[in-house]
PDB file of C-alpha atoms in Angstrom:
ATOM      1  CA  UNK A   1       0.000   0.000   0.000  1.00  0.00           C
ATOM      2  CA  UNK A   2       1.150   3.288  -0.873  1.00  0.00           C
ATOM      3  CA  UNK A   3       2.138   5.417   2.110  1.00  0.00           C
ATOM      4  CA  UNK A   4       2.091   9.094   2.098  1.00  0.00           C
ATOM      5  CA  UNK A   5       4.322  11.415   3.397  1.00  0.00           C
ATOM      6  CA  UNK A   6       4.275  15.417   4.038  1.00  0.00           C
ATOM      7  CA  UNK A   7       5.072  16.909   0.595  1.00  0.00           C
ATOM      8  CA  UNK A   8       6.726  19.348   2.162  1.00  0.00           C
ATOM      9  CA  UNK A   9       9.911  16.789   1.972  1.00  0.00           C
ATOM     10  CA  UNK A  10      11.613  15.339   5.201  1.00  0.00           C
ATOM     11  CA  UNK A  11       9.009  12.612   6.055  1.00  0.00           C
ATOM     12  CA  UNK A  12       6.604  14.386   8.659  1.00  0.00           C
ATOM     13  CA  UNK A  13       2.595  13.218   9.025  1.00  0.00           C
ATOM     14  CA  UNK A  14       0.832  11.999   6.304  1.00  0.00           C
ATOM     15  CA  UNK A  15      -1.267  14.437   4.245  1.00  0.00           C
ATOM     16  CA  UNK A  16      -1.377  16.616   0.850  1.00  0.00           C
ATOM     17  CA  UNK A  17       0.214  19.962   0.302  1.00  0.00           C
ATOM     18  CA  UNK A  18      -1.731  23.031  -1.679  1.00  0.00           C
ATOM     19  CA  UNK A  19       0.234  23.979  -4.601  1.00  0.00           C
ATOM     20  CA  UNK A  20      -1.441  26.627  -5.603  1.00  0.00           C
ATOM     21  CA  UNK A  21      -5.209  28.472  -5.708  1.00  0.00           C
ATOM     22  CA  UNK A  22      -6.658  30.598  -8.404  1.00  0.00           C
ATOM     23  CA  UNK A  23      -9.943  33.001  -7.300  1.00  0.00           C
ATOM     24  CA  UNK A  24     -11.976  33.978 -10.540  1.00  0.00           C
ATOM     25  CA  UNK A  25     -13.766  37.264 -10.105  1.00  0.00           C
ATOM     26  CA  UNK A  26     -13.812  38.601 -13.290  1.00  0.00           C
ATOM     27  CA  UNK A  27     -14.306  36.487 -16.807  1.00  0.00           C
ATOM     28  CA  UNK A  28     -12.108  34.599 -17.944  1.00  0.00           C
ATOM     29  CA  UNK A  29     -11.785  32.155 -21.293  1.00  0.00           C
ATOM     30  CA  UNK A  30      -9.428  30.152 -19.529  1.00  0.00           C
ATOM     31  CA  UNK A  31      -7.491  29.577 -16.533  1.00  0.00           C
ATOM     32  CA  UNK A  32      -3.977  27.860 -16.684  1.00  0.00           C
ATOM     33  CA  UNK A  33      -2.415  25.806 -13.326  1.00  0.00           C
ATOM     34  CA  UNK A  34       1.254  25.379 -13.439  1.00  0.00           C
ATOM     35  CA  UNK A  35       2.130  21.261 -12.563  1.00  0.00           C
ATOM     36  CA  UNK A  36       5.568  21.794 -10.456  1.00  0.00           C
ATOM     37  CA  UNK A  37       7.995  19.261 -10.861  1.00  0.00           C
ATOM     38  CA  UNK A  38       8.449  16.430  -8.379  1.00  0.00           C
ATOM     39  CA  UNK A  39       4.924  15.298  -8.693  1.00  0.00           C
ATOM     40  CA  UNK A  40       3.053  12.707  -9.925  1.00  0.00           C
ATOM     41  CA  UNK A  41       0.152  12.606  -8.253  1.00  0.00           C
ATOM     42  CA  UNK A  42      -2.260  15.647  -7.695  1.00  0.00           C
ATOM     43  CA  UNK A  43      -6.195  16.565  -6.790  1.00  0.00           C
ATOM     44  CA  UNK A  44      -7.731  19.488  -8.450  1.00  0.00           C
ATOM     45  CA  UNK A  45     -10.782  21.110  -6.785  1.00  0.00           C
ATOM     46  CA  UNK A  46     -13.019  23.715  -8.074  1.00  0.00           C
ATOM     47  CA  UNK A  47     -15.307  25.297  -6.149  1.00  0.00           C
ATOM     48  CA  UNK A  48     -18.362  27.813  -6.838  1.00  0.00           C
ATOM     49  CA  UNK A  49     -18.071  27.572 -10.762  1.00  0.00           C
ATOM     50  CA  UNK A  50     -20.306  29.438 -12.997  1.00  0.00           C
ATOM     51  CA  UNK A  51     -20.104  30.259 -16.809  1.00  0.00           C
ATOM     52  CA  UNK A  52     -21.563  32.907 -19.339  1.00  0.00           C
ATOM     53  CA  UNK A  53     -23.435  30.530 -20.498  1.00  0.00           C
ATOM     54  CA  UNK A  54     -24.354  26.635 -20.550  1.00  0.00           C
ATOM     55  CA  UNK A  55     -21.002  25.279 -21.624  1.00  0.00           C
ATOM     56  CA  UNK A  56     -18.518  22.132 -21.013  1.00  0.00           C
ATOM     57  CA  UNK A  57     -15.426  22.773 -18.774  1.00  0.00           C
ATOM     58  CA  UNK A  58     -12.702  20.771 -20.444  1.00  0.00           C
ATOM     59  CA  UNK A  59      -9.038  20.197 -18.917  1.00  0.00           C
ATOM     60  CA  UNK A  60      -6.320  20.609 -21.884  1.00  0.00           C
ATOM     61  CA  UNK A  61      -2.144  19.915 -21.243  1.00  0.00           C
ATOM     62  CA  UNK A  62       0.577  21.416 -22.007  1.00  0.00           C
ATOM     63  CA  UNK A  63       4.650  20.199 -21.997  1.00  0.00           C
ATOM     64  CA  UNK A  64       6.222  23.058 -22.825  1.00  0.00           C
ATOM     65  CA  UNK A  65       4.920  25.476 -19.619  1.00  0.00           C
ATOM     66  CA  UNK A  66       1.901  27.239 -21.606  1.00  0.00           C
ATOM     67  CA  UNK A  67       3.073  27.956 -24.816  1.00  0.00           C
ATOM     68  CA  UNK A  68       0.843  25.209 -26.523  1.00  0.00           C
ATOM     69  CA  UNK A  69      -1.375  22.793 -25.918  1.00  0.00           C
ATOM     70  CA  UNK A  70      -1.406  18.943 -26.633  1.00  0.00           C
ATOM     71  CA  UNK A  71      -4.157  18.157 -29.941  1.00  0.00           C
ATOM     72  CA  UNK A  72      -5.601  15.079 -30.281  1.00  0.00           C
ATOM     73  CA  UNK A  73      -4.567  11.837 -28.479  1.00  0.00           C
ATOM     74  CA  UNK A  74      -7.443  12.136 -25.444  1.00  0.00           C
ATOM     75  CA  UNK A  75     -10.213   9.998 -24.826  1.00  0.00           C
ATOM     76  CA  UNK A  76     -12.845  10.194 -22.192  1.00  0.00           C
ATOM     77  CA  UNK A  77     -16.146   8.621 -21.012  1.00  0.00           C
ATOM     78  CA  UNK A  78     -18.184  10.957 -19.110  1.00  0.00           C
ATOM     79  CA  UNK A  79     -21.746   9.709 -17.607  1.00  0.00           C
ATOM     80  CA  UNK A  80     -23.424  12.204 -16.615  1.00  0.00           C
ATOM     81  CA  UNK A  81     -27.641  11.847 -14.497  1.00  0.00           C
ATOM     82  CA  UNK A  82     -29.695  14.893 -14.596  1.00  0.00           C
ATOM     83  CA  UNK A  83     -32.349  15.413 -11.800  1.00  0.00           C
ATOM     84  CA  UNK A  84     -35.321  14.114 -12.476  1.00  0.00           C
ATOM     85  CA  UNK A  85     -34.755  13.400 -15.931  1.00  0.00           C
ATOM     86  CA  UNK A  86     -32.323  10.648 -16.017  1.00  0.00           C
ATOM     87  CA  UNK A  87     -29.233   9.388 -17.291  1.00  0.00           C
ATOM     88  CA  UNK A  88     -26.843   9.676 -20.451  1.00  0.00           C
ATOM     89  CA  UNK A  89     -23.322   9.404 -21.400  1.00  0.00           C
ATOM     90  CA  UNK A  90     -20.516  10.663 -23.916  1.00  0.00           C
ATOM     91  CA  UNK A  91     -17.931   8.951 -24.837  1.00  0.00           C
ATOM     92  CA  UNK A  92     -15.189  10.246 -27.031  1.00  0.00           C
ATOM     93  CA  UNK A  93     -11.402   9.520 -28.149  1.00  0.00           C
ATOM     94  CA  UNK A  94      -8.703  11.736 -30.356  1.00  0.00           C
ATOM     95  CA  UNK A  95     -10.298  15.162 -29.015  1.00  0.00           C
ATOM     96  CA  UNK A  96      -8.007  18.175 -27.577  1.00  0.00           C
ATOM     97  CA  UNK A  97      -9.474  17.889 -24.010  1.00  0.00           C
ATOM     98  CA  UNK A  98     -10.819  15.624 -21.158  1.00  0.00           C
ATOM     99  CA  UNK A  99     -14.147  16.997 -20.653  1.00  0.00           C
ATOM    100  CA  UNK A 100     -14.818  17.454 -16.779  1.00  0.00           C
ATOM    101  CA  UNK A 101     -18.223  18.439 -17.255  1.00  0.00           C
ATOM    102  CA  UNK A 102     -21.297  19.036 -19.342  1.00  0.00           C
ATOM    103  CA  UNK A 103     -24.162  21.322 -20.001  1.00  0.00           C
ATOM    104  CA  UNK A 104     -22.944  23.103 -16.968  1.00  0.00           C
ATOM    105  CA  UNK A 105     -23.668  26.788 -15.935  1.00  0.00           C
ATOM    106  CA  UNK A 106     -23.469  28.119 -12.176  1.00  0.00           C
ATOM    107  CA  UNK A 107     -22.860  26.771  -8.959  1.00  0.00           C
ATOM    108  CA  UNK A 108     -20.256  23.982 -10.015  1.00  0.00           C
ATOM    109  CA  UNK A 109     -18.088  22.037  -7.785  1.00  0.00           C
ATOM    110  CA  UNK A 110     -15.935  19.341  -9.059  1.00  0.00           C
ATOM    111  CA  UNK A 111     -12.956  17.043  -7.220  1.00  0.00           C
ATOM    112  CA  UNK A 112     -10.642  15.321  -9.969  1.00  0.00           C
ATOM    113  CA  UNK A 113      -7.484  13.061  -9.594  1.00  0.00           C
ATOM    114  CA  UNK A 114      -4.931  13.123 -11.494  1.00  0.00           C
ATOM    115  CA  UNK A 115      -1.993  10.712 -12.491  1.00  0.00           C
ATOM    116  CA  UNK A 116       0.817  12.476 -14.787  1.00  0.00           C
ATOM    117  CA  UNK A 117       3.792  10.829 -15.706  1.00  0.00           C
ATOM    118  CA  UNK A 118       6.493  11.126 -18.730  1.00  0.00           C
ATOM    119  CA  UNK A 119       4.397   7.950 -20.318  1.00  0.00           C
ATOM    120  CA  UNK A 120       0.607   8.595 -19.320  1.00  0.00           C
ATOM    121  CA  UNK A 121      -1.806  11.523 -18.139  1.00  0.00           C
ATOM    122  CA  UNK A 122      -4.682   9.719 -16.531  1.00  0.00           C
ATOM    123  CA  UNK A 123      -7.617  11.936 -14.674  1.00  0.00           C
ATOM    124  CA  UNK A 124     -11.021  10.510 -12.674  1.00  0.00           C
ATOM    125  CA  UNK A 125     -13.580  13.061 -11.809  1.00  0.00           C
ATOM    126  CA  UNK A 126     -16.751  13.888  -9.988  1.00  0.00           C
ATOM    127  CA  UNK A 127     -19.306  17.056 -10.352  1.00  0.00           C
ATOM    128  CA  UNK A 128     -21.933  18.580  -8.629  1.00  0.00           C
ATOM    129  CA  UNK A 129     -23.880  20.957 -10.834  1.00  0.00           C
ATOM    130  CA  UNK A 130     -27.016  23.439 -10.946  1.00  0.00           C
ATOM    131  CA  UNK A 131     -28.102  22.858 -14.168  1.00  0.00           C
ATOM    132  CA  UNK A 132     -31.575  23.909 -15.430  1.00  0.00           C
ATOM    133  CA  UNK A 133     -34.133  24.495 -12.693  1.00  0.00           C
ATOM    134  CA  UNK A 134     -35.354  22.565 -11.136  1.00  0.00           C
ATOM    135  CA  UNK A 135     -32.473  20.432 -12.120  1.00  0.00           C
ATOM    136  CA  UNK A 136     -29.093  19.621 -10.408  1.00  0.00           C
ATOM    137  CA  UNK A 137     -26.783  17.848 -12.636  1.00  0.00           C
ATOM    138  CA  UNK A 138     -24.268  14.987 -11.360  1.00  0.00           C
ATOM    139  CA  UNK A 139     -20.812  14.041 -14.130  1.00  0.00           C
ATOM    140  CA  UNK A 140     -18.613  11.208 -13.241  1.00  0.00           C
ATOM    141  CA  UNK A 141     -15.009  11.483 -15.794  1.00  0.00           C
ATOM    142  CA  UNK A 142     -12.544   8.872 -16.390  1.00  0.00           C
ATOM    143  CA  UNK A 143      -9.866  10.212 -19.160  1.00  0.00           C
ATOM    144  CA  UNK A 144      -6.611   9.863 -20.402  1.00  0.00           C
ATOM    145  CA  UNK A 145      -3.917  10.361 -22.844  1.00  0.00           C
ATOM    146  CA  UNK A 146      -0.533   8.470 -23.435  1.00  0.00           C
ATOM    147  CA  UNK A 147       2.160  11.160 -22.930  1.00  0.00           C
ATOM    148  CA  UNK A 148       5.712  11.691 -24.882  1.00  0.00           C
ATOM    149  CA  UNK A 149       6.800  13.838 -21.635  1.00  0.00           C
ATOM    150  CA  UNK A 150       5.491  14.882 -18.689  1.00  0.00           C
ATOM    151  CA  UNK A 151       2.460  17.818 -18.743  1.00  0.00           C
ATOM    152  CA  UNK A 152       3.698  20.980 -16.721  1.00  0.00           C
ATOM    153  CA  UNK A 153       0.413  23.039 -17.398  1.00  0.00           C
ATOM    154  CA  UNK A 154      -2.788  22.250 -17.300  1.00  0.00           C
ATOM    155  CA  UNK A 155      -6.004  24.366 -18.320  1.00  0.00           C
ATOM    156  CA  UNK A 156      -9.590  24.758 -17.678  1.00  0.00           C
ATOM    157  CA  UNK A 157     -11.819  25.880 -19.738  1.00  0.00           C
ATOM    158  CA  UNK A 158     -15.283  26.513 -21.116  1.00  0.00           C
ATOM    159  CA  UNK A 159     -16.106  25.424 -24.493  1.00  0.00           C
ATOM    160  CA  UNK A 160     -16.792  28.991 -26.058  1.00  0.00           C
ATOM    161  CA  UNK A 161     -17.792  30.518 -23.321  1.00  0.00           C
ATOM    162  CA  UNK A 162     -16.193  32.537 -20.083  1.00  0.00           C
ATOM    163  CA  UNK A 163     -15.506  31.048 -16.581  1.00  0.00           C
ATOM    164  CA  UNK A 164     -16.927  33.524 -14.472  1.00  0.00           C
ATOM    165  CA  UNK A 165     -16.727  33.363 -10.971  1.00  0.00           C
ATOM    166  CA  UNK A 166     -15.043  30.439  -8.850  1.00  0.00           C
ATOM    167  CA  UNK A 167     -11.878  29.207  -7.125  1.00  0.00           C
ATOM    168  CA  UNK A 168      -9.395  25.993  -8.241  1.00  0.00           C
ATOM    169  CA  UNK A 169      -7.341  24.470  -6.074  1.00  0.00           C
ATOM    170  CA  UNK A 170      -4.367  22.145  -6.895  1.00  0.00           C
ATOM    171  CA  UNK A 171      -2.858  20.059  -4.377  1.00  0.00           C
ATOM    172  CA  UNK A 172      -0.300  17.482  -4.639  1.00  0.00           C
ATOM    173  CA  UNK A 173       0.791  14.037  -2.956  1.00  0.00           C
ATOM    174  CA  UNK A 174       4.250  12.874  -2.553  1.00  0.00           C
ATOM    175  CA  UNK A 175       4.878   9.249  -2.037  1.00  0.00           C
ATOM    176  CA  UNK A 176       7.447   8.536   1.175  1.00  0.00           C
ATOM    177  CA  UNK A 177      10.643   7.069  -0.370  1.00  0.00           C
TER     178      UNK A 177
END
């Protein structure tokens, strides 16, 4: 079993650190979370989402720190259950993003794990949504992408539309030697 030490370094009690925190207040197309070396493990939160409009929030990568981002290669199965109406899923391969979330507009919260190594980018999500009233909306993401080198960035966005308000959290895990 794995067993989890401070990733502050030097051993210490068992937890996750915060890497870093990004507050939206104004719009925003995008918002981009630098992956610090070291890593390999990390959970991104966002909390109090809302959007310009109904939209997807998709996760894209970058290896280069920003400059572009990765096309092609991803594939994803989302499933997502509206309330009352039901259930339905996407599933899609050789897109530009993981999408973390559909038909999504205020009110968002989502929790996502992520794996990133030099060989393989793997990402499991759940989200909480206010959809259409009196509707809450519910995603569960698995996605991936085989990797030539290790992702340094990572982005969030909307498809076409602004992130308006909300905060994103990265935290990462460091596995005791």
């Amino acid at each position: 079993a794995a067993e989890w030490a401070d990733a502050s370094g030097g051993g210490g009690a068992a937890g996750i650190t915060l890497l870093s925190q990004d507050v939206i207040t104004t719009a925003v197309a995008a918002v981009d979370i630098t992956l610090p070396s070291g890593y390999t493990r990390f959970k991104l939160i966002g909390e109090d989402m809302d959007h310009s409009s109904t939209a997807a929030v998709r996760l894209r990568l970058s290896t280069d720190g920003g400059s572009t981002f990765l096309t092609g290669g991803f594939a994803f199965q989302l499933l997502r259950w509206y309330a009352p109406v039901g259930t339905s899923g996407i599933n899609s391969s050789s897109v530009n993003y993981i999408e973390i979330g559909s038909d999504l507009t205020s009110d968002g919260h989502f929790e996502a794990d992520i794996i990133s190594t030099a060989n393989l980018f793997k990402l499991k999500s759940s989200a909480a949504w206010y959809a259409y009233a009196p509707a809450a909306l519910v995603n569960n993401c698995s996605g991936m992408r085989s990797m030539s080198s290790v992702a340094n960035v990572l982005r969030i966005e909307g498809n076409s539309v602004n992130i308006t308000a909300g905060t994103l959290s990265l935290y990462g895990y460091k596995e005791s030697p």
